[in-house]
PDB file of C-alpha atoms in Angstrom:
ATOM      1  CA  UNK A 219      22.831  -4.411  -9.491  1.00  0.00           C
ATOM      2  CA  UNK A 220      20.352  -5.276 -11.936  1.00  0.00           C
ATOM      3  CA  UNK A 221      17.654  -3.362 -10.217  1.00  0.00           C
ATOM      4  CA  UNK A 222      20.103  -0.346 -10.781  1.00  0.00           C
ATOM      5  CA  UNK A 223      20.938  -1.125 -14.260  1.00  0.00           C
ATOM      6  CA  UNK A 224      17.229  -1.307 -15.393  1.00  0.00           C
ATOM      7  CA  UNK A 225      16.557   1.525 -13.753  1.00  0.00           C
ATOM      8  CA  UNK A 226      19.351   3.443 -15.162  1.00  0.00           C
ATOM      9  CA  UNK A 227      18.402   2.013 -19.005  1.00  0.00           C
ATOM     10  CA  UNK A 228      14.671   3.347 -18.068  1.00  0.00           C
ATOM     11  CA  UNK A 229      15.921   6.723 -17.398  1.00  0.00           C
ATOM     12  CA  UNK A 230      17.844   6.889 -20.640  1.00  0.00           C
ATOM     13  CA  UNK A 231      14.943   6.006 -22.493  1.00  0.00           C
ATOM     14  CA  UNK A 232      12.821   8.911 -21.062  1.00  0.00           C
ATOM     15  CA  UNK A 233      15.591  11.405 -20.837  1.00  0.00           C
ATOM     16  CA  UNK A 234      14.565  12.779 -24.088  1.00  0.00           C
ATOM     17  CA  UNK A 235      11.005  13.304 -23.023  1.00  0.00           C
ATOM     18  CA  UNK A 236      11.959  14.943 -19.945  1.00  0.00           C
ATOM     19  CA  UNK A 237      14.254  17.487 -21.686  1.00  0.00           C
ATOM     20  CA  UNK A 238      11.464  18.245 -24.461  1.00  0.00           C
ATOM     21  CA  UNK A 239       9.058  19.044 -21.683  1.00  0.00           C
ATOM     22  CA  UNK A 240      11.430  21.204 -19.840  1.00  0.00           C
ATOM     23  CA  UNK A 241      12.039  23.429 -23.169  1.00  0.00           C
ATOM     24  CA  UNK A 242       8.463  23.577 -24.251  1.00  0.00           C
ATOM     25  CA  UNK A 243       7.926  26.818 -22.583  1.00  0.00           C
ATOM     26  CA  UNK A 244       9.690  29.075 -19.891  1.00  0.00           C
ATOM     27  CA  UNK A 245       7.896  28.991 -16.640  1.00  0.00           C
ATOM     28  CA  UNK A 246       5.566  26.019 -17.465  1.00  0.00           C
ATOM     29  CA  UNK A 247       5.356  22.977 -15.069  1.00  0.00           C
ATOM     30  CA  UNK A 248       6.836  19.744 -16.018  1.00  0.00           C
ATOM     31  CA  UNK A 249       4.306  17.140 -16.897  1.00  0.00           C
ATOM     32  CA  UNK A 250       3.563  14.410 -14.027  1.00  0.00           C
ATOM     33  CA  UNK A 251       5.349  11.269 -14.521  1.00  0.00           C
ATOM     34  CA  UNK A 252       3.569   8.365 -15.696  1.00  0.00           C
ATOM     35  CA  UNK A 253       2.837   5.507 -13.181  1.00  0.00           C
ATOM     36  CA  UNK A 254       5.914   3.541 -14.671  1.00  0.00           C
ATOM     37  CA  UNK A 255       7.927   7.000 -14.531  1.00  0.00           C
ATOM     38  CA  UNK A 256       7.055   7.410 -10.791  1.00  0.00           C
ATOM     39  CA  UNK A 257       7.978   3.770  -9.928  1.00  0.00           C
ATOM     40  CA  UNK A 258      11.100   3.937 -11.449  1.00  0.00           C
ATOM     41  CA  UNK A 259      12.046   7.461 -10.350  1.00  0.00           C
ATOM     42  CA  UNK A 260      15.601   7.923  -9.342  1.00  0.00           C
ATOM     43  CA  UNK A 261      14.484  10.204  -6.265  1.00  0.00           C
ATOM     44  CA  UNK A 262      12.924   7.029  -4.665  1.00  0.00           C
ATOM     45  CA  UNK A 263      14.913   5.860  -1.572  1.00  0.00           C
ATOM     46  CA  UNK A 264      16.810   2.882  -2.488  1.00  0.00           C
ATOM     47  CA  UNK A 265      15.765   1.071   0.410  1.00  0.00           C
ATOM     48  CA  UNK A 266      12.143   1.069  -0.962  1.00  0.00           C
ATOM     49  CA  UNK A 267      13.453   0.228  -4.235  1.00  0.00           C
ATOM     50  CA  UNK A 268      15.102  -2.930  -2.921  1.00  0.00           C
ATOM     51  CA  UNK A 269      11.803  -4.210  -2.216  1.00  0.00           C
ATOM     52  CA  UNK A 270       9.922  -3.614  -5.439  1.00  0.00           C
ATOM     53  CA  UNK A 271      10.729  -7.087  -6.538  1.00  0.00           C
ATOM     54  CA  UNK A 272       8.850  -8.583  -3.460  1.00  0.00           C
ATOM     55  CA  UNK A 273       6.010  -5.879  -3.388  1.00  0.00           C
ATOM     56  CA  UNK A 274       5.539  -5.352  -7.088  1.00  0.00           C
ATOM     57  CA  UNK A 275       4.341  -1.590  -6.831  1.00  0.00           C
ATOM     58  CA  UNK A 276       3.725  -1.118 -10.577  1.00  0.00           C
ATOM     59  CA  UNK A 277       1.605  -4.210 -11.152  1.00  0.00           C
ATOM     60  CA  UNK A 278      -0.172  -3.639  -7.957  1.00  0.00           C
ATOM     61  CA  UNK A 279      -1.456  -0.114  -8.785  1.00  0.00           C
ATOM     62  CA  UNK A 280      -2.042  -1.370 -12.417  1.00  0.00           C
ATOM     63  CA  UNK A 281      -4.185  -4.406 -10.927  1.00  0.00           C
ATOM     64  CA  UNK A 282      -6.464  -1.882  -9.154  1.00  0.00           C
ATOM     65  CA  UNK A 283      -7.004   0.439 -12.070  1.00  0.00           C
ATOM     66  CA  UNK A 284      -5.553   3.360 -10.721  1.00  0.00           C
ATOM     67  CA  UNK A 285      -5.686   6.444 -13.067  1.00  0.00           C
ATOM     68  CA  UNK A 286      -3.708   9.927 -12.971  1.00  0.00           C
ATOM     69  CA  UNK A 287      -6.840  11.979 -12.709  1.00  0.00           C
ATOM     70  CA  UNK A 288      -8.416  10.099  -9.894  1.00  0.00           C
ATOM     71  CA  UNK A 289      -9.239  11.171  -6.089  1.00  0.00           C
ATOM     72  CA  UNK A 290      -7.045   8.617  -4.262  1.00  0.00           C
ATOM     73  CA  UNK A 291      -6.766   7.995  -0.108  1.00  0.00           C
ATOM     74  CA  UNK A 292      -4.130   5.946   1.297  1.00  0.00           C
ATOM     75  CA  UNK A 293      -4.868   4.903   4.536  1.00  0.00           C
ATOM     76  CA  UNK A 294      -2.255   4.878   7.159  1.00  0.00           C
ATOM     77  CA  UNK A 295       1.112   5.397   5.062  1.00  0.00           C
ATOM     78  CA  UNK A 296       3.618   3.638   7.523  1.00  0.00           C
ATOM     79  CA  UNK A 297       7.250   4.393   6.034  1.00  0.00           C
ATOM     80  CA  UNK A 298       6.016   6.028   2.894  1.00  0.00           C
ATOM     81  CA  UNK A 299       6.993   3.509   0.422  1.00  0.00           C
ATOM     82  CA  UNK A 300       3.634   4.160  -1.699  1.00  0.00           C
ATOM     83  CA  UNK A 301       3.815   8.166  -1.267  1.00  0.00           C
ATOM     84  CA  UNK A 302       7.036   8.394  -3.139  1.00  0.00           C
ATOM     85  CA  UNK A 303       4.757   6.620  -6.037  1.00  0.00           C
ATOM     86  CA  UNK A 304       1.666   7.848  -5.466  1.00  0.00           C
ATOM     87  CA  UNK A 305       2.282  11.810  -4.723  1.00  0.00           C
ATOM     88  CA  UNK A 306       4.461  12.557  -7.965  1.00  0.00           C
ATOM     89  CA  UNK A 307       2.255  10.460 -10.218  1.00  0.00           C
ATOM     90  CA  UNK A 308      -1.401  12.239  -8.730  1.00  0.00           C
ATOM     91  CA  UNK A 309       0.262  15.487  -8.533  1.00  0.00           C
ATOM     92  CA  UNK A 310      -0.394  16.703 -12.020  1.00  0.00           C
ATOM     93  CA  UNK A 311      -4.269  15.802 -12.248  1.00  0.00           C
ATOM     94  CA  UNK A 312      -5.510  13.715  -9.245  1.00  0.00           C
ATOM     95  CA  UNK A 313      -5.774  14.306  -5.611  1.00  0.00           C
ATOM     96  CA  UNK A 314      -3.884  12.422  -3.214  1.00  0.00           C
ATOM     97  CA  UNK A 315      -5.014  12.176   0.458  1.00  0.00           C
ATOM     98  CA  UNK A 316      -3.051  10.617   3.542  1.00  0.00           C
ATOM     99  CA  UNK A 317      -5.344   9.523   6.056  1.00  0.00           C
ATOM    100  CA  UNK A 318      -2.741   9.257   8.978  1.00  0.00           C
ATOM    101  CA  UNK A 319      -3.354   6.989  11.934  1.00  0.00           C
ATOM    102  CA  UNK A 320      -2.021   6.812  15.611  1.00  0.00           C
ATOM    103  CA  UNK A 321       1.627   5.604  14.665  1.00  0.00           C
ATOM    104  CA  UNK A 322       2.210   8.419  11.850  1.00  0.00           C
ATOM    105  CA  UNK A 323       2.504  11.599  13.775  1.00  0.00           C
ATOM    106  CA  UNK A 324       5.668  13.598  14.767  1.00  0.00           C
ATOM    107  CA  UNK A 325       8.669  11.222  14.925  1.00  0.00           C
ATOM    108  CA  UNK A 326       7.382   8.548  13.128  1.00  0.00           C
ATOM    109  CA  UNK A 327       8.845   6.602   9.932  1.00  0.00           C
ATOM    110  CA  UNK A 328       6.511   8.405   7.660  1.00  0.00           C
ATOM    111  CA  UNK A 329       7.373  12.127   9.214  1.00  0.00           C
ATOM    112  CA  UNK A 330      11.272  11.360   9.063  1.00  0.00           C
ATOM    113  CA  UNK A 331      10.918  10.224   5.382  1.00  0.00           C
ATOM    114  CA  UNK A 332       9.062  13.518   4.586  1.00  0.00           C
ATOM    115  CA  UNK A 333      11.951  15.414   6.573  1.00  0.00           C
ATOM    116  CA  UNK A 334      14.619  13.844   3.973  1.00  0.00           C
ATOM    117  CA  UNK A 335      11.916  14.494   0.781  1.00  0.00           C
ATOM    118  CA  UNK A 336      10.644  17.902   1.622  1.00  0.00           C
ATOM    119  CA  UNK A 337       9.324  18.339  -1.951  1.00  0.00           C
ATOM    120  CA  UNK A 338       6.934  15.505  -1.211  1.00  0.00           C
ATOM    121  CA  UNK A 339       4.784  17.762   0.965  1.00  0.00           C
ATOM    122  CA  UNK A 340       3.322  19.560  -2.323  1.00  0.00           C
ATOM    123  CA  UNK A 341       1.720  16.152  -3.274  1.00  0.00           C
ATOM    124  CA  UNK A 342      -0.501  15.349  -0.761  1.00  0.00           C
ATOM    125  CA  UNK A 343      -3.144  16.512   1.619  1.00  0.00           C
ATOM    126  CA  UNK A 344      -3.399  14.769   5.512  1.00  0.00           C
ATOM    127  CA  UNK A 345      -6.539  13.750   7.206  1.00  0.00           C
ATOM    128  CA  UNK A 346      -6.921  11.873  10.423  1.00  0.00           C
ATOM    129  CA  UNK A 347      -8.373   8.124  10.497  1.00  0.00           C
ATOM    130  CA  UNK A 348      -8.711   6.088  13.379  1.00  0.00           C
ATOM    131  CA  UNK A 349     -11.303   4.437  15.821  1.00  0.00           C
ATOM    132  CA  UNK A 350     -11.740   8.148  17.238  1.00  0.00           C
ATOM    133  CA  UNK A 351     -11.937   9.969  13.716  1.00  0.00           C
ATOM    134  CA  UNK A 352     -13.805   7.934  11.189  1.00  0.00           C
ATOM    135  CA  UNK A 353     -14.744  10.621   8.998  1.00  0.00           C
ATOM    136  CA  UNK A 354     -11.860  11.264   7.232  1.00  0.00           C
ATOM    137  CA  UNK A 355     -13.600  12.429   3.823  1.00  0.00           C
ATOM    138  CA  UNK A 356     -16.808  13.475   2.819  1.00  0.00           C
ATOM    139  CA  UNK A 357     -19.333  10.867   2.076  1.00  0.00           C
ATOM    140  CA  UNK A 358     -19.158   9.753  -1.960  1.00  0.00           C
ATOM    141  CA  UNK A 359     -16.019  11.529  -2.447  1.00  0.00           C
ATOM    142  CA  UNK A 360     -13.351   9.442  -3.286  1.00  0.00           C
ATOM    143  CA  UNK A 361     -12.467   7.347  -6.445  1.00  0.00           C
ATOM    144  CA  UNK A 362      -9.873   4.870  -4.590  1.00  0.00           C
ATOM    145  CA  UNK A 363      -9.181   3.974  -1.254  1.00  0.00           C
ATOM    146  CA  UNK A 364      -6.072   1.908  -0.797  1.00  0.00           C
ATOM    147  CA  UNK A 365      -4.601   0.175   2.342  1.00  0.00           C
ATOM    148  CA  UNK A 366      -1.362  -1.937   2.148  1.00  0.00           C
ATOM    149  CA  UNK A 367      -0.852  -4.260   5.272  1.00  0.00           C
ATOM    150  CA  UNK A 368      -3.324  -2.589   7.695  1.00  0.00           C
ATOM    151  CA  UNK A 369      -6.398  -4.799   7.970  1.00  0.00           C
ATOM    152  CA  UNK A 370      -4.898  -6.925  10.534  1.00  0.00           C
ATOM    153  CA  UNK A 371      -4.218  -3.766  12.443  1.00  0.00           C
ATOM    154  CA  UNK A 372      -7.741  -2.642  12.665  1.00  0.00           C
ATOM    155  CA  UNK A 373      -8.763  -6.290  13.535  1.00  0.00           C
ATOM    156  CA  UNK A 374      -6.365  -6.240  16.580  1.00  0.00           C
ATOM    157  CA  UNK A 375      -7.859  -2.868  17.843  1.00  0.00           C
ATOM    158  CA  UNK A 376     -11.485  -4.576  17.412  1.00  0.00           C
ATOM    159  CA  UNK A 377     -12.671  -1.817  15.237  1.00  0.00           C
ATOM    160  CA  UNK A 378     -12.280  -3.181  11.554  1.00  0.00           C
ATOM    161  CA  UNK A 379     -16.371  -2.769  10.825  1.00  0.00           C
ATOM    162  CA  UNK A 380     -16.267   0.771  11.717  1.00  0.00           C
ATOM    163  CA  UNK A 381     -13.027   1.472   9.693  1.00  0.00           C
ATOM    164  CA  UNK A 382     -14.618  -0.756   6.711  1.00  0.00           C
ATOM    165  CA  UNK A 383     -18.079   1.142   7.108  1.00  0.00           C
ATOM    166  CA  UNK A 384     -16.228   4.459   7.395  1.00  0.00           C
ATOM    167  CA  UNK A 385     -14.326   3.527   3.987  1.00  0.00           C
ATOM    168  CA  UNK A 386     -17.385   2.634   2.338  1.00  0.00           C
ATOM    169  CA  UNK A 387     -19.012   6.118   2.933  1.00  0.00           C
ATOM    170  CA  UNK A 388     -16.132   8.155   1.827  1.00  0.00           C
ATOM    171  CA  UNK A 389     -16.224   6.232  -1.651  1.00  0.00           C
ATOM    172  CA  UNK A 390     -18.140   7.338  -4.415  1.00  0.00           C
ATOM    173  CA  UNK A 391     -20.429   4.977  -5.871  1.00  0.00           C
ATOM    174  CA  UNK A 392     -18.835   2.229  -7.762  1.00  0.00           C
ATOM    175  CA  UNK A 393     -15.515   3.146  -6.114  1.00  0.00           C
ATOM    176  CA  UNK A 394     -12.530   0.937  -5.583  1.00  0.00           C
ATOM    177  CA  UNK A 395     -11.191  -0.383  -2.336  1.00  0.00           C
ATOM    178  CA  UNK A 396      -7.720  -2.040  -2.671  1.00  0.00           C
ATOM    179  CA  UNK A 397      -6.503  -4.063  -0.022  1.00  0.00           C
ATOM    180  CA  UNK A 398      -3.261  -6.091   0.602  1.00  0.00           C
ATOM    181  CA  UNK A 399      -2.573  -7.749   3.981  1.00  0.00           C
ATOM    182  CA  UNK A 400      -0.797 -11.046   5.084  1.00  0.00           C
ATOM    183  CA  UNK A 401      -2.630 -14.112   4.234  1.00  0.00           C
ATOM    184  CA  UNK A 402      -3.182 -16.754   6.999  1.00  0.00           C
ATOM    185  CA  UNK A 403      -3.016 -20.225   6.104  1.00  0.00           C
ATOM    186  CA  UNK A 404      -6.431 -22.320   6.430  1.00  0.00           C
ATOM    187  CA  UNK A 405      -4.981 -25.073   8.694  1.00  0.00           C
ATOM    188  CA  UNK A 406      -6.211 -22.861  11.594  1.00  0.00           C
ATOM    189  CA  UNK A 407      -9.021 -20.873  12.789  1.00  0.00           C
ATOM    190  CA  UNK A 408      -8.819 -17.253  12.136  1.00  0.00           C
ATOM    191  CA  UNK A 409      -8.103 -15.342  15.256  1.00  0.00           C
ATOM    192  CA  UNK A 410     -10.222 -12.360  15.102  1.00  0.00           C
ATOM    193  CA  UNK A 411      -7.812 -10.268  16.446  1.00  0.00           C
ATOM    194  CA  UNK A 412      -5.182 -11.483  13.994  1.00  0.00           C
ATOM    195  CA  UNK A 413      -2.366 -10.897  16.981  1.00  0.00           C
ATOM    196  CA  UNK A 414       0.130 -12.745  14.619  1.00  0.00           C
ATOM    197  CA  UNK A 415      -0.400 -10.196  11.599  1.00  0.00           C
ATOM    198  CA  UNK A 416      -2.154 -12.795   9.286  1.00  0.00           C
ATOM    199  CA  UNK A 417      -5.813 -12.805   7.972  1.00  0.00           C
ATOM    200  CA  UNK A 418      -7.148 -15.498   6.069  1.00  0.00           C
ATOM    201  CA  UNK A 419      -8.110 -14.491   2.892  1.00  0.00           C
ATOM    202  CA  UNK A 420     -11.564 -16.018   2.893  1.00  0.00           C
ATOM    203  CA  UNK A 421     -12.239 -13.982   6.252  1.00  0.00           C
ATOM    204  CA  UNK A 422     -10.869 -10.591   5.001  1.00  0.00           C
ATOM    205  CA  UNK A 423     -13.273 -11.057   1.718  1.00  0.00           C
ATOM    206  CA  UNK A 424     -16.191 -11.626   4.233  1.00  0.00           C
ATOM    207  CA  UNK A 425     -15.359  -8.865   6.658  1.00  0.00           C
ATOM    208  CA  UNK A 426     -15.282  -6.512   3.847  1.00  0.00           C
ATOM    209  CA  UNK A 427     -18.414  -7.486   1.825  1.00  0.00           C
ATOM    210  CA  UNK A 428     -20.362  -7.254   5.015  1.00  0.00           C
ATOM    211  CA  UNK A 429     -19.216  -3.401   5.073  1.00  0.00           C
ATOM    212  CA  UNK A 430     -20.913  -3.100   1.622  1.00  0.00           C
ATOM    213  CA  UNK A 431     -18.475  -4.158  -1.030  1.00  0.00           C
ATOM    214  CA  UNK A 432     -18.207  -6.629  -3.637  1.00  0.00           C
ATOM    215  CA  UNK A 433     -15.064  -8.396  -4.473  1.00  0.00           C
ATOM    216  CA  UNK A 434     -14.184  -7.329  -8.007  1.00  0.00           C
ATOM    217  CA  UNK A 435     -10.918  -9.590  -8.590  1.00  0.00           C
ATOM    218  CA  UNK A 436      -7.847 -10.990  -6.501  1.00  0.00           C
ATOM    219  CA  UNK A 437      -4.197 -11.139  -7.537  1.00  0.00           C
ATOM    220  CA  UNK A 438      -1.419 -13.695  -6.658  1.00  0.00           C
ATOM    221  CA  UNK A 439       1.266 -11.018  -7.488  1.00  0.00           C
ATOM    222  CA  UNK A 440       2.578 -10.727  -3.709  1.00  0.00           C
ATOM    223  CA  UNK A 441       2.082 -14.405  -2.901  1.00  0.00           C
ATOM    224  CA  UNK A 442       5.072 -16.481  -1.406  1.00  0.00           C
ATOM    225  CA  UNK A 443       4.308 -19.974  -0.523  1.00  0.00           C
ATOM    226  CA  UNK A 444       7.340 -20.383   1.519  1.00  0.00           C
ATOM    227  CA  UNK A 445       5.480 -18.660   4.207  1.00  0.00           C
ATOM    228  CA  UNK A 446       3.786 -21.297   6.345  1.00  0.00           C
ATOM    229  CA  UNK A 447       1.894 -18.386   8.789  1.00  0.00           C
ATOM    230  CA  UNK A 448       3.368 -20.107  11.618  1.00  0.00           C
ATOM    231  CA  UNK A 449       6.326 -18.162  13.133  1.00  0.00           C
ATOM    232  CA  UNK A 450       7.318 -17.588  16.710  1.00  0.00           C
ATOM    233  CA  UNK A 451       6.726 -13.813  16.425  1.00  0.00           C
ATOM    234  CA  UNK A 452       4.051 -13.930  13.659  1.00  0.00           C
ATOM    235  CA  UNK A 453       4.643 -12.386  10.422  1.00  0.00           C
ATOM    236  CA  UNK A 454       7.241 -10.017  12.113  1.00  0.00           C
ATOM    237  CA  UNK A 455       9.478 -13.098  12.426  1.00  0.00           C
ATOM    238  CA  UNK A 456       9.970 -12.601   8.510  1.00  0.00           C
ATOM    239  CA  UNK A 457      11.995  -9.709   6.579  1.00  0.00           C
ATOM    240  CA  UNK A 458      11.993  -6.702   6.706  1.00  0.00           C
ATOM    241  CA  UNK A 459      11.216  -6.894  10.271  1.00  0.00           C
ATOM    242  CA  UNK A 460      13.254  -9.707  11.798  1.00  0.00           C
ATOM    243  CA  UNK A 461      11.717  -9.773  14.968  1.00  0.00           C
ATOM    244  CA  UNK A 462      14.071 -12.363  16.344  1.00  0.00           C
ATOM    245  CA  UNK A 463      16.986 -10.400  15.839  1.00  0.00           C
ATOM    246  CA  UNK A 464      20.199 -12.526  14.575  1.00  0.00           C
ATOM    247  CA  UNK A 465      18.334 -15.668  15.650  1.00  0.00           C
ATOM    248  CA  UNK A 466      17.988 -18.060  12.481  1.00  0.00           C
ATOM    249  CA  UNK A 467      18.333 -14.673  10.707  1.00  0.00           C
ATOM    250  CA  UNK A 468      19.596 -16.552   7.202  1.00  0.00           C
ATOM    251  CA  UNK A 469      16.508 -19.010   7.597  1.00  0.00           C
ATOM    252  CA  UNK A 470      14.053 -16.331   7.465  1.00  0.00           C
ATOM    253  CA  UNK A 471      15.939 -14.431   5.052  1.00  0.00           C
ATOM    254  CA  UNK A 472      15.738 -17.276   2.560  1.00  0.00           C
ATOM    255  CA  UNK A 473      11.761 -17.218   2.952  1.00  0.00           C
ATOM    256  CA  UNK A 474      11.444 -13.933   2.187  1.00  0.00           C
ATOM    257  CA  UNK A 475       8.609 -11.540   3.232  1.00  0.00           C
ATOM    258  CA  UNK A 476       5.302 -12.621   4.342  1.00  0.00           C
ATOM    259  CA  UNK A 477       2.676 -14.028   1.695  1.00  0.00           C
ATOM    260  CA  UNK A 478       0.108 -11.632   1.102  1.00  0.00           C
ATOM    261  CA  UNK A 479      -2.973 -11.513  -0.659  1.00  0.00           C
ATOM    262  CA  UNK A 480      -4.050  -8.188  -3.132  1.00  0.00           C
ATOM    263  CA  UNK A 481      -7.943  -7.971  -3.099  1.00  0.00           C
ATOM    264  CA  UNK A 482      -9.899  -5.306  -5.111  1.00  0.00           C
ATOM    265  CA  UNK A 483     -13.375  -4.441  -4.227  1.00  0.00           C
ATOM    266  CA  UNK A 484     -15.943  -2.031  -5.692  1.00  0.00           C
ATOM    267  CA  UNK A 485     -18.688  -0.012  -3.475  1.00  0.00           C
ATOM    268  CA  UNK A 486     -21.894  -1.375  -3.999  1.00  0.00           C
ATOM    269  CA  UNK A 487     -25.393   0.158  -2.638  1.00  0.00           C
ATOM    270  CA  UNK A 488     -26.412  -1.444   0.691  1.00  0.00           C
TER     271      UNK A 488
END
């Protein structure tokens, strides 16, 4: 209820602006939303909005320094949580490209989301990106590459160095690579295949810097100290997956989503 009320208040505040834009001239396209307006849009799925207090989309994108005229590639969009924000936000002046992975094809959670929101099709381009398709963008052509909770998947597949090298090639000199993933604790050695979904922050930094990046900053906006990173089904034991089903559901719901690091890197010359 609090989230809904907050969104209603925001929409009331921007409604006069929207109306003014609508009557500035017949046939003129309405201005793209600000980042704040895109995050608080009433067209976003309620299931995504419900996770905003945990995922902090506005704060995270501001931390990365996103701007509306940027060329942005999102790696592996998953269910489309970020697409519903980034697509409308970048449509006016920027370029938004989705680098689709092996699980983003027909019948995927992403394709089902787009089927419900066909208006989003006009807001993004697509390319393929996986171990067999590394050239997802022209060299030195992208301002930002963003990936959310995917580094552990590349480690599991054993191709993280190749994926990171491809991202480095695609970014412009000085371009930004934004990374979020599940943070492993330092009380156990890092599994190089991250089969439990957790990556130690220091390990992630070292891995990414070896690919030619420099760590610019880190953020604790998605930290969760209740997550011990030691669960029967790895990070997927916790919400929103609840891999154990009804078993100890209340316990894991109280713990919340995984403890996540948010890291900002810059491309440097090798």
